[in-house]
Short mmCIF file of C-alpha atoms in Angstrom, two decimals:
data_model
loop_
_atom_site.label_atom_id
_atom_site.label_comp_id
_atom_site.label_asym_id
_atom_site.label_seq_id
_atom_site.Cartn_x
_atom_site.Cartn_y
_atom_site.Cartn_z
CA UNK A 126 -234.58 -48.91 67.21
CA UNK A 127 -238.29 -49.21 66.47
CA UNK A 128 -239.41 -50.83 69.71
CA UNK A 129 -239.48 -50.45 73.49
CA UNK A 130 -236.82 -52.85 74.83
CA UNK A 131 -238.09 -53.04 78.43
CA UNK A 132 -241.66 -53.87 77.37
CA UNK A 133 -242.76 -57.36 76.38
CA UNK A 134 -243.64 -58.30 72.81
CA UNK A 135 -247.32 -58.21 73.80
CA UNK A 136 -246.96 -54.70 75.26
CA UNK A 137 -245.10 -53.45 72.20
CA UNK A 138 -247.86 -54.72 69.91
CA UNK A 139 -250.50 -53.12 72.13
CA UNK A 140 -248.62 -49.79 71.88
CA UNK A 141 -248.46 -50.19 68.10
CA UNK A 142 -252.27 -50.54 67.85
CA UNK A 143 -252.86 -47.22 69.65
CA UNK A 144 -254.31 -45.73 66.45
CA UNK A 145 -256.88 -48.56 66.43
CA UNK A 146 -257.88 -48.12 70.07
CA UNK A 147 -261.42 -47.16 69.08
CA UNK A 148 -261.95 -50.53 67.38
CA UNK A 149 -260.60 -53.23 69.68
CA UNK A 150 -261.90 -56.03 67.51
CA UNK A 151 -260.04 -54.68 64.47
CA UNK A 152 -256.91 -54.17 66.57
CA UNK A 153 -257.04 -57.82 67.66
CA UNK A 154 -257.61 -59.05 64.11
CA UNK A 155 -254.64 -57.06 62.84
CA UNK A 156 -252.46 -58.25 65.72
CA UNK A 157 -253.38 -61.88 64.95
CA UNK A 158 -252.49 -61.29 61.29
CA UNK A 159 -249.07 -59.97 62.29
CA UNK A 160 -248.48 -62.99 64.54
CA UNK A 161 -249.39 -65.26 61.64
CA UNK A 162 -246.89 -63.36 59.50
CA UNK A 163 -244.19 -63.54 62.22
CA UNK A 164 -244.91 -66.70 64.26
CA UNK A 165 -241.73 -66.30 66.34
CA UNK A 166 -243.36 -63.25 68.00
CA UNK A 167 -246.15 -65.45 69.33
CA UNK A 168 -243.53 -67.77 70.81
CA UNK A 169 -241.82 -64.79 72.48
CA UNK A 170 -245.08 -63.06 73.45
CA UNK A 171 -244.25 -62.55 77.13
CA UNK A 172 -240.51 -61.86 76.69
CA UNK A 173 -238.98 -58.38 76.91
CA UNK A 174 -238.30 -57.05 73.43
CA UNK A 175 -234.73 -56.22 74.43
CA UNK A 176 -234.08 -59.93 75.08
CA UNK A 177 -234.98 -60.96 71.54
CA UNK A 178 -232.33 -61.69 68.94
CA UNK A 179 -231.48 -58.91 66.50
CA UNK A 180 -233.51 -60.52 63.74
CA UNK A 181 -236.49 -61.08 66.04
CA UNK A 182 -236.39 -57.43 67.09
CA UNK A 183 -236.43 -56.48 63.41
CA UNK A 184 -239.50 -58.64 62.85
CA UNK A 185 -241.27 -57.03 65.82
CA UNK A 186 -240.42 -53.56 64.55
CA UNK A 187 -241.84 -54.35 61.10
CA UNK A 188 -244.98 -55.93 62.60
CA UNK A 189 -245.55 -52.78 64.66
CA UNK A 190 -245.32 -50.69 61.49
CA UNK A 191 -247.67 -52.90 59.46
CA UNK A 192 -250.33 -53.52 62.10
CA UNK A 193 -252.25 -50.24 61.55
CA UNK A 194 -252.66 -50.74 57.79
CA UNK A 195 -250.97 -47.45 56.85
CA UNK A 196 -251.53 -45.76 53.48
CA UNK A 197 -247.78 -45.14 53.14
CA UNK A 198 -245.09 -47.45 54.51
CA UNK A 199 -241.45 -46.39 54.86
CA UNK A 200 -239.33 -49.52 55.40
CA UNK A 201 -235.78 -48.88 56.62
CA UNK A 202 -233.45 -51.81 55.85
CA UNK A 203 -235.96 -54.60 55.20
CA UNK A 204 -233.37 -57.40 55.15
CA UNK A 205 -231.19 -56.13 58.02
CA UNK A 206 -230.29 -59.05 60.30
CA UNK A 207 -232.96 -61.36 58.88
CA UNK A 208 -232.65 -64.96 57.67
CA UNK A 209 -233.25 -65.59 53.94
CA UNK A 210 -236.58 -67.36 54.55
CA UNK A 211 -237.85 -64.39 56.57
CA UNK A 212 -236.68 -61.88 53.94
CA UNK A 213 -238.38 -63.93 51.22
CA UNK A 214 -241.60 -63.94 53.23
CA UNK A 215 -241.36 -60.17 53.82
CA UNK A 216 -240.81 -59.53 50.11
CA UNK A 217 -244.06 -61.39 49.43
CA UNK A 218 -245.89 -59.46 52.18
CA UNK A 219 -244.62 -56.14 50.82
CA UNK A 220 -245.93 -57.17 47.39
CA UNK A 221 -249.33 -57.94 48.97
CA UNK A 222 -249.43 -54.52 50.65
CA UNK A 223 -248.58 -52.84 47.37
CA UNK A 224 -251.27 -54.81 45.54
CA UNK A 225 -253.77 -53.48 48.09
CA UNK A 226 -252.88 -49.92 47.11
CA UNK A 227 -250.28 -49.06 49.74
CA UNK A 228 -247.46 -46.74 48.67
CA UNK A 229 -244.09 -48.16 49.73
CA UNK A 230 -240.63 -46.62 50.00
CA UNK A 231 -237.84 -49.05 50.87
CA UNK A 232 -234.33 -48.22 52.09
CA UNK A 233 -232.29 -51.30 51.26
CA UNK A 234 -228.53 -51.88 51.03
CA UNK A 235 -228.88 -55.12 49.07
CA UNK A 236 -229.65 -54.19 45.49
CA UNK A 237 -230.56 -57.83 44.83
CA UNK A 238 -233.33 -57.69 47.45
CA UNK A 239 -234.47 -54.26 46.27
CA UNK A 240 -234.79 -55.55 42.71
CA UNK A 241 -237.30 -58.15 43.91
CA UNK A 242 -239.62 -55.41 45.15
CA UNK A 243 -239.07 -52.17 43.27
CA UNK A 244 -239.43 -50.87 39.73
CA UNK A 245 -237.86 -47.47 40.37
CA UNK A 246 -234.82 -46.49 42.38
CA UNK A 247 -233.17 -43.40 43.79
CA UNK A 248 -229.50 -44.05 44.55
CA UNK A 249 -227.90 -41.81 47.18
CA UNK A 250 -224.23 -41.30 47.97
CA UNK A 251 -223.01 -38.86 50.61
CA UNK A 252 -226.35 -37.07 50.68
CA UNK A 253 -226.61 -36.55 46.92
CA UNK A 254 -228.73 -38.30 44.29
CA UNK A 255 -226.40 -40.11 41.89
CA UNK A 256 -229.07 -42.07 40.01
CA UNK A 257 -232.81 -41.86 39.53
CA UNK A 258 -234.64 -44.23 37.23
CA UNK A 259 -235.78 -47.80 36.64
CA UNK A 260 -234.18 -50.61 38.62
CA UNK A 261 -233.87 -52.81 35.53
CA UNK A 262 -230.21 -52.94 34.54
CA UNK A 263 -229.05 -51.29 37.76
CA UNK A 264 -226.64 -54.17 38.42
CA UNK A 265 -224.91 -53.31 35.13
CA UNK A 266 -223.91 -49.85 36.41
CA UNK A 267 -220.52 -50.31 38.14
CA UNK A 268 -220.10 -46.53 38.09
CA UNK A 269 -222.99 -46.35 40.58
CA UNK A 270 -222.70 -49.64 42.44
CA UNK A 271 -219.09 -49.18 43.48
CA UNK A 272 -217.34 -49.70 46.80
CA UNK A 273 -216.86 -46.35 48.51
CA UNK A 274 -215.04 -47.70 51.57
CA UNK A 275 -213.58 -51.18 51.09
CA UNK A 276 -211.38 -52.58 48.38
CA UNK A 277 -210.02 -51.42 45.05
CA UNK A 278 -210.81 -52.05 41.42
CA UNK A 279 -208.65 -55.15 41.65
CA UNK A 280 -211.28 -56.73 43.92
CA UNK A 281 -213.98 -56.55 41.29
CA UNK A 282 -214.72 -59.40 38.97
CA UNK A 283 -214.62 -59.17 35.22
CA UNK A 284 -218.21 -57.89 35.12
CA UNK A 285 -217.52 -55.11 37.64
CA UNK A 286 -219.96 -56.56 40.16
CA UNK A 287 -217.44 -57.84 42.66
CA UNK A 288 -215.90 -61.30 43.08
CA UNK A 289 -217.21 -64.36 41.33
CA UNK A 290 -219.63 -65.98 43.78
CA UNK A 291 -219.30 -69.47 42.42
CA UNK A 292 -217.98 -71.67 45.17
CA UNK A 293 -214.19 -71.51 45.09
CA UNK A 294 -212.17 -74.65 44.57
CA UNK A 295 -210.79 -74.61 48.09
CA UNK A 296 -209.30 -77.91 49.20
CA UNK A 297 -207.64 -79.05 52.39
CA UNK A 298 -204.17 -78.43 50.95
CA UNK A 299 -204.94 -74.76 50.34
CA UNK A 300 -206.34 -74.30 53.85
CA UNK A 301 -203.39 -76.09 55.42
CA UNK A 302 -200.93 -73.86 53.53
CA UNK A 303 -202.35 -70.64 54.99
CA UNK A 304 -200.37 -68.70 57.59
CA UNK A 305 -201.70 -69.12 61.10
CA UNK A 306 -200.99 -68.01 64.65
CA UNK A 307 -201.12 -71.53 66.11
CA UNK A 308 -204.20 -70.89 68.31
CA UNK A 309 -207.23 -73.14 67.96
CA UNK A 310 -210.58 -72.21 69.50
CA UNK A 311 -212.60 -75.13 70.84
CA UNK A 312 -215.86 -75.49 72.71
CA UNK A 313 -217.37 -78.72 73.95
CA UNK A 314 -220.91 -79.26 75.18
CA UNK A 315 -221.72 -75.53 75.32
CA UNK A 316 -225.19 -75.00 76.82
CA UNK A 317 -227.16 -71.90 77.83
CA UNK A 318 -230.71 -71.53 79.19
CA UNK A 319 -232.83 -68.41 79.54
CA UNK A 320 -235.64 -69.42 81.84
CA UNK A 321 -237.42 -72.28 80.11
CA UNK A 322 -235.77 -71.58 76.75
CA UNK A 323 -232.61 -73.41 75.70
CA UNK A 324 -230.74 -70.90 73.56
CA UNK A 325 -227.61 -73.05 72.99
CA UNK A 326 -227.92 -76.82 73.35
CA UNK A 327 -224.79 -78.97 73.72
CA UNK A 328 -222.81 -77.34 70.88
CA UNK A 329 -219.36 -78.56 69.87
CA UNK A 330 -217.23 -76.31 67.67
CA UNK A 331 -213.57 -76.39 66.63
CA UNK A 332 -211.87 -73.51 64.82
CA UNK A 333 -208.44 -74.70 63.61
CA UNK A 334 -205.62 -72.14 63.25
CA UNK A 335 -205.92 -70.19 60.01
CA UNK A 336 -209.40 -71.49 59.15
CA UNK A 337 -212.50 -69.48 58.24
CA UNK A 338 -215.84 -70.91 59.39
CA UNK A 339 -219.32 -69.63 58.57
CA UNK A 340 -221.99 -69.89 61.28
CA UNK A 341 -225.50 -69.81 59.82
CA UNK A 342 -229.01 -70.28 61.12
CA UNK A 343 -232.45 -68.75 61.48
CA UNK A 344 -233.03 -65.67 63.66
CA UNK A 345 -233.00 -66.86 67.26
CA UNK A 346 -231.06 -70.04 66.41
CA UNK A 347 -228.43 -69.17 69.03
CA UNK A 348 -225.59 -67.82 66.88
CA UNK A 349 -224.95 -64.54 68.72
CA UNK A 350 -225.56 -66.24 72.08
CA UNK A 351 -222.82 -68.72 71.17
CA UNK A 352 -220.47 -65.79 70.46
CA UNK A 353 -221.40 -64.26 73.83
CA UNK A 354 -220.53 -67.55 75.53
CA UNK A 355 -217.23 -67.92 73.68
CA UNK A 356 -216.15 -64.39 74.56
CA UNK A 357 -217.34 -64.38 78.19
CA UNK A 358 -220.24 -61.92 77.93
CA UNK A 359 -222.54 -64.69 79.16
CA UNK A 360 -221.86 -67.43 81.71
CA UNK A 361 -222.16 -71.03 80.56
CA UNK A 362 -224.73 -73.42 82.01
CA UNK A 363 -222.57 -76.29 80.78
CA UNK A 364 -219.54 -77.08 78.68
CA UNK A 365 -216.00 -75.79 78.33
CA UNK A 366 -214.17 -73.27 76.10
CA UNK A 367 -210.47 -73.59 75.23
CA UNK A 368 -208.18 -71.23 73.35
CA UNK A 369 -204.85 -72.67 72.27
CA UNK A 370 -205.40 -75.54 74.70
CA UNK A 371 -205.95 -73.17 77.65
CA UNK A 372 -209.26 -73.41 79.50
CA UNK A 373 -210.82 -69.92 79.30
CA UNK A 374 -214.32 -70.93 80.43
CA UNK A 375 -214.27 -68.75 83.55
CA UNK A 376 -212.25 -65.82 82.22
CA UNK A 377 -213.76 -62.33 81.85
CA UNK A 378 -214.13 -60.88 78.33
CA UNK A 379 -211.10 -58.58 78.65
CA UNK A 380 -208.93 -61.49 79.78
CA UNK A 381 -209.94 -63.44 76.68
CA UNK A 382 -209.14 -60.40 74.54
CA UNK A 383 -205.63 -60.28 76.03
CA UNK A 384 -205.27 -63.93 74.97
CA UNK A 385 -206.00 -62.74 71.39
CA UNK A 386 -209.70 -63.57 71.05
CA UNK A 387 -211.54 -60.69 69.33
CA UNK A 388 -215.10 -60.10 68.16
CA UNK A 389 -217.49 -57.66 66.56
CA UNK A 390 -221.12 -57.22 67.61
CA UNK A 391 -224.52 -57.23 65.88
CA UNK A 392 -224.65 -53.49 66.44
CA UNK A 393 -221.27 -51.77 66.30
CA UNK A 394 -220.16 -50.97 69.88
CA UNK A 395 -218.10 -47.80 69.64
CA UNK A 396 -217.54 -44.63 71.67
CA UNK A 397 -220.19 -42.30 70.16
CA UNK A 398 -218.50 -39.06 71.25
CA UNK A 399 -215.03 -40.01 70.01
CA UNK A 400 -213.85 -39.23 66.48
CA UNK A 401 -213.24 -42.21 64.21
CA UNK A 402 -209.43 -42.00 64.44
CA UNK A 403 -209.54 -41.86 68.26
CA UNK A 404 -211.72 -44.97 68.40
CA UNK A 405 -209.08 -46.79 66.38
CA UNK A 406 -206.34 -45.46 68.70
CA UNK A 407 -208.21 -46.82 71.74
CA UNK A 408 -208.29 -50.24 70.05
CA UNK A 409 -204.52 -49.99 69.56
CA UNK A 410 -203.90 -49.32 73.28
CA UNK A 411 -202.88 -52.85 74.24
CA UNK A 412 -200.19 -52.79 71.53
CA UNK A 413 -198.51 -49.60 72.73
CA UNK A 414 -194.81 -50.09 73.37
CA UNK A 415 -195.08 -47.96 76.52
CA UNK A 416 -198.20 -47.62 78.69
CA UNK A 417 -196.61 -46.10 81.79
CA UNK A 418 -198.96 -43.32 83.07
CA UNK A 419 -196.04 -41.46 84.64
CA UNK A 420 -194.16 -41.37 81.33
CA UNK A 421 -197.35 -40.16 79.62
CA UNK A 422 -197.96 -37.44 82.23
CA UNK A 423 -194.36 -36.19 81.92
CA UNK A 424 -194.37 -36.49 78.12
CA UNK A 425 -191.25 -38.64 78.19
CA UNK A 426 -189.89 -39.83 74.82
CA UNK A 427 -190.78 -43.45 75.57
CA UNK A 428 -194.44 -42.47 75.83
CA UNK A 429 -194.62 -39.86 73.06
CA UNK A 430 -192.82 -42.12 70.57
CA UNK A 431 -195.23 -44.95 71.37
CA UNK A 432 -198.25 -42.70 70.92
CA UNK A 433 -196.83 -41.36 67.66
CA UNK A 434 -196.48 -44.91 66.33
CA UNK A 435 -200.09 -45.65 67.32
CA UNK A 436 -201.28 -42.50 65.54
CA UNK A 437 -199.48 -43.57 62.36
CA UNK A 438 -201.00 -47.05 62.51
CA UNK A 439 -204.47 -45.61 63.18
CA UNK A 440 -204.17 -43.38 60.11
CA UNK A 441 -203.08 -46.39 58.04
CA UNK A 442 -206.20 -48.34 59.07
CA UNK A 443 -208.46 -45.35 58.47
CA UNK A 444 -207.03 -44.96 54.97
CA UNK A 445 -207.13 -48.72 54.27
CA UNK A 446 -210.87 -48.86 54.93
CA UNK A 447 -211.70 -45.63 53.10
CA UNK A 448 -212.66 -43.76 56.27
CA UNK A 449 -210.51 -40.66 55.67
CA UNK A 450 -213.52 -38.37 54.96
CA UNK A 451 -214.94 -39.39 58.37
CA UNK A 452 -211.61 -39.35 60.23
CA UNK A 453 -212.48 -36.55 62.65
CA UNK A 454 -216.26 -37.08 62.90
CA UNK A 455 -217.78 -38.54 66.10
CA UNK A 456 -218.85 -42.12 65.49
CA UNK A 457 -222.29 -41.36 66.93
CA UNK A 458 -223.00 -39.18 63.88
CA UNK A 459 -222.20 -41.92 61.35
CA UNK A 460 -224.62 -44.17 59.50
CA UNK A 461 -225.09 -47.81 60.51
CA UNK A 462 -222.97 -49.08 57.62
CA UNK A 463 -220.17 -46.59 58.23
CA UNK A 464 -220.03 -47.56 61.92
CA UNK A 465 -219.64 -51.19 60.84
CA UNK A 466 -216.57 -50.20 58.83
CA UNK A 467 -215.17 -48.26 61.81
CA UNK A 468 -215.75 -51.28 64.06
CA UNK A 469 -213.86 -53.45 61.57
CA UNK A 470 -210.95 -51.01 61.68
CA UNK A 471 -210.93 -51.20 65.50
CA UNK A 472 -211.00 -54.98 65.37
CA UNK A 473 -208.05 -55.08 62.96
CA UNK A 474 -206.17 -52.71 65.28
CA UNK A 475 -206.43 -55.27 68.10
CA UNK A 476 -204.70 -57.88 65.90
CA UNK A 477 -206.49 -60.93 67.41
CA UNK A 478 -205.49 -64.49 66.58
CA UNK A 479 -209.14 -65.63 66.50
CA UNK A 480 -211.78 -63.23 65.15
CA UNK A 481 -215.53 -63.64 65.67
CA UNK A 482 -217.51 -61.47 63.23
CA UNK A 483 -221.23 -61.02 63.97
CA UNK A 484 -223.03 -59.99 60.78
CA UNK A 485 -220.24 -57.77 59.43
CA UNK A 486 -222.34 -56.67 56.43
CA UNK A 487 -225.42 -55.53 58.40
CA UNK A 488 -226.30 -52.08 57.09
CA UNK A 489 -223.39 -52.11 54.62
CA UNK A 490 -224.01 -51.34 50.95
CA UNK A 491 -223.93 -54.24 48.50
CA UNK A 492 -220.79 -53.04 46.73
CA UNK A 493 -218.97 -52.91 50.08
CA UNK A 494 -220.23 -56.41 50.90
CA UNK A 495 -218.84 -57.76 47.63
CA UNK A 496 -215.47 -56.18 48.40
CA UNK A 497 -215.46 -57.46 51.99
CA UNK A 498 -214.68 -61.13 51.24
CA UNK A 499 -211.43 -60.39 49.34
CA UNK A 500 -210.41 -57.91 52.05
CA UNK A 501 -211.03 -60.41 54.86
CA UNK A 502 -209.01 -63.04 52.99
CA UNK A 503 -206.17 -60.53 52.71
CA UNK A 504 -206.44 -59.84 56.44
CA UNK A 505 -206.23 -63.56 57.16
CA UNK A 506 -203.23 -63.96 54.86
CA UNK A 507 -201.39 -61.02 56.43
CA UNK A 508 -202.22 -61.70 60.10
CA UNK A 509 -202.61 -65.49 60.17
CA UNK A 510 -205.81 -65.18 62.22
CA UNK A 511 -208.70 -67.62 62.10
CA UNK A 512 -212.29 -66.41 61.71
CA UNK A 513 -215.83 -67.40 62.58
CA UNK A 514 -218.41 -65.35 60.66
CA UNK A 515 -222.13 -65.04 61.35
CA UNK A 516 -223.78 -63.81 58.17
CA UNK A 517 -227.05 -64.13 56.24
CA UNK A 518 -225.49 -63.36 52.86
CA UNK A 519 -224.61 -66.78 51.48
CA UNK A 520 -222.80 -65.29 48.48
CA UNK A 521 -220.28 -63.65 50.81
CA UNK A 522 -219.90 -66.74 53.00
CA UNK A 523 -219.45 -69.11 50.06
CA UNK A 524 -216.68 -66.88 48.77
CA UNK A 525 -215.00 -66.59 52.16
CA UNK A 526 -215.39 -69.77 54.23
CA UNK A 527 -213.85 -73.22 54.30
CA UNK A 528 -216.61 -74.78 56.41
CA UNK A 529 -220.21 -74.04 57.38
CA UNK A 530 -221.89 -74.87 60.70
CA UNK A 531 -225.69 -74.55 60.74
CA UNK A 532 -227.67 -74.03 63.95
CA UNK A 533 -231.38 -74.53 64.57
CA UNK A 534 -232.97 -73.91 67.99
CA UNK A 535 -229.54 -73.88 69.59
CA UNK A 536 -228.35 -77.19 68.15
CA UNK A 537 -225.98 -78.00 65.28
CA UNK A 538 -228.05 -79.50 62.47
CA UNK A 539 -225.40 -79.59 59.74
CA UNK A 540 -221.69 -79.01 59.23
CA UNK A 541 -219.34 -79.49 56.29
CA UNK A 542 -218.25 -77.67 53.16
CA UNK A 543 -220.42 -74.74 52.04
CA UNK A 544 -221.83 -76.81 49.17
CA UNK A 545 -222.74 -79.69 51.47
CA UNK A 546 -224.46 -77.55 54.10
CA UNK A 547 -226.33 -75.35 51.62
CA UNK A 548 -227.69 -78.49 49.94
CA UNK A 549 -228.81 -80.04 53.23
CA UNK A 550 -232.64 -80.42 53.14
CA UNK A 551 -233.00 -79.35 56.78
CA UNK A 552 -231.00 -76.17 56.17
CA UNK A 553 -232.96 -75.32 53.02
CA UNK A 554 -236.31 -75.91 54.72
CA UNK A 555 -235.64 -74.04 57.97
CA UNK A 556 -233.31 -71.27 56.87
CA UNK A 557 -232.51 -70.72 53.21
CA UNK A 558 -235.73 -71.07 51.28
CA UNK A 559 -235.57 -71.21 47.51
CA UNK A 560 -235.22 -67.59 46.37
CA UNK A 561 -231.69 -67.28 45.00
CA UNK A 562 -231.67 -63.47 45.04
CA UNK A 563 -232.57 -63.42 48.75
CA UNK A 564 -230.04 -66.12 49.64
CA UNK A 565 -227.27 -64.28 47.76
CA UNK A 566 -227.77 -60.66 48.83
CA UNK A 567 -224.57 -59.60 47.08
CA UNK A 568 -223.27 -60.47 43.63
CA UNK A 569 -225.70 -61.42 40.90
CA UNK A 570 -229.34 -61.27 41.93
CA UNK A 571 -232.80 -61.62 40.50
CA UNK A 572 -234.40 -58.75 38.60
CA UNK A 573 -238.14 -59.53 38.79
CA UNK A 574 -239.83 -56.38 40.17
CA UNK A 575 -242.84 -56.90 42.46
CA UNK A 576 -243.47 -53.45 43.88
CA UNK A 577 -243.50 -49.96 42.38
#
C-alpha cells in the first residue's frame, strides 16, 4: 500500500525524494544507493509499480521509506512477500541504519526474523499488550506465542513451538495411499510475455491427484503469474493447461472453478463490506441444493432449507478457523492476517479438487503459520484435494509438501524432493541464501539480536 500503482518505479522514487528536492545531487545519490540495495528496481525502472510482483512492490515501498535518511523508521511487515535472500539483505541494511543512529520500530509476524534484528519486543494481541521485555527467550513462551485462530494444542510439538520442522519421512507409498479426487492438473510449455519481459518461459508442471507441491522462487520469478495462467486470469502466449485430462486452456476463471480448480491470492480478495460469515456463505453458493431465484423470492422450503444448511456449514468453518469473534465484522475492517484466514475459510467452502495457495502465511502470525501445515494436511486427508503452495517459509513447506519446484526468471531450475531442491546450489545462490532463521520463518529460529 506504500506506493502509487499507476506511476512508474522511477516516478515513485522521485515522489519519495520530495523532502530532498532542495538538494538534487543528494537526492540522486540516495536514489542510486536504494537501487544498489534493490537492483530489481533498476531493472523495472520504467514499469508501472502496479505491474510489479508483490515482493517487488514491497521492495519499492521500503526503498521509498529509506531514501530520505529518516531519524525514525517504522517498518510494517519487513519480510512480507519477500524471498529469503532479500529478507536477509534487508536485515543487514536495517542493522546498518541502526548502527548509524536511526531509531527503528519493526512490525513483524515472524518472531524468527524479528529476533535477528531486535533486542526488545512488545507483543500485542487483540489491541492489548501481552508481553513487554527482551526478545531473548521469547520462543520459549508458548503462553504468548500461541495460535489464536488455527489449530489446537494437539498441533504443537513437544516443545510447544508447533510441529517438528525436520523433513518428514514421506515416501511414495505414503503419498500414493492418500485419498484423492482423481483430478490431475497439468500444464505443458506454458509461456507468458509482458512486452519484452518473459514472465513464464516454457514451464511444465504436473500435479497428481492427492499430491502437495511447493512452488518456490525469488520475487518476480513468475510464480503468481503461473497461477494466473493456470486459473485463467491471464491469457497464455503458448502452451496448454489440462484438468483431469480436459483442456481448459481457453476457459474463463469461473468455468475452471466449476471444474473444481480453486485458488487464493497474494492479497486476500474478499467483499470488504460483507461480514465474515456472509463472505463464507457466498463461497458456498455453488454447493447450494437449490438455487432457483423464484423459490428464494417466494421463500419456498426447498430454498430456505438449502440456505439454512449453508448457514450451518458457514458457522462450522468460522468456528474451525477461530473466526467466531470476527463473525459479524466486515472483512474490510480486519487485519491482513485475519483476512488471510477468512480467505482460507472461503476457499475450503468451495471444496475444490485442486487448490492453488498463493503465500497463505503472508501477514499471518508465526504461531498460526506453524499450525497451518497440520491443518492443511487434515484438509487434504478429509477432502482428497491436491495442492500447489507458493510460500517463502521453507519450514512450513518442508513440513507440508511432497515435491518442490523452483522457478528463476520464469523457468524451472530445479524440481524434486524438498531436501534435493533446497540443497541445489542454484536455488541456494539465487533464492535461499544461508541464514537459517530467515529461510525458516516459523519453528525454531536464530536468536542473535542486531538492532535495538
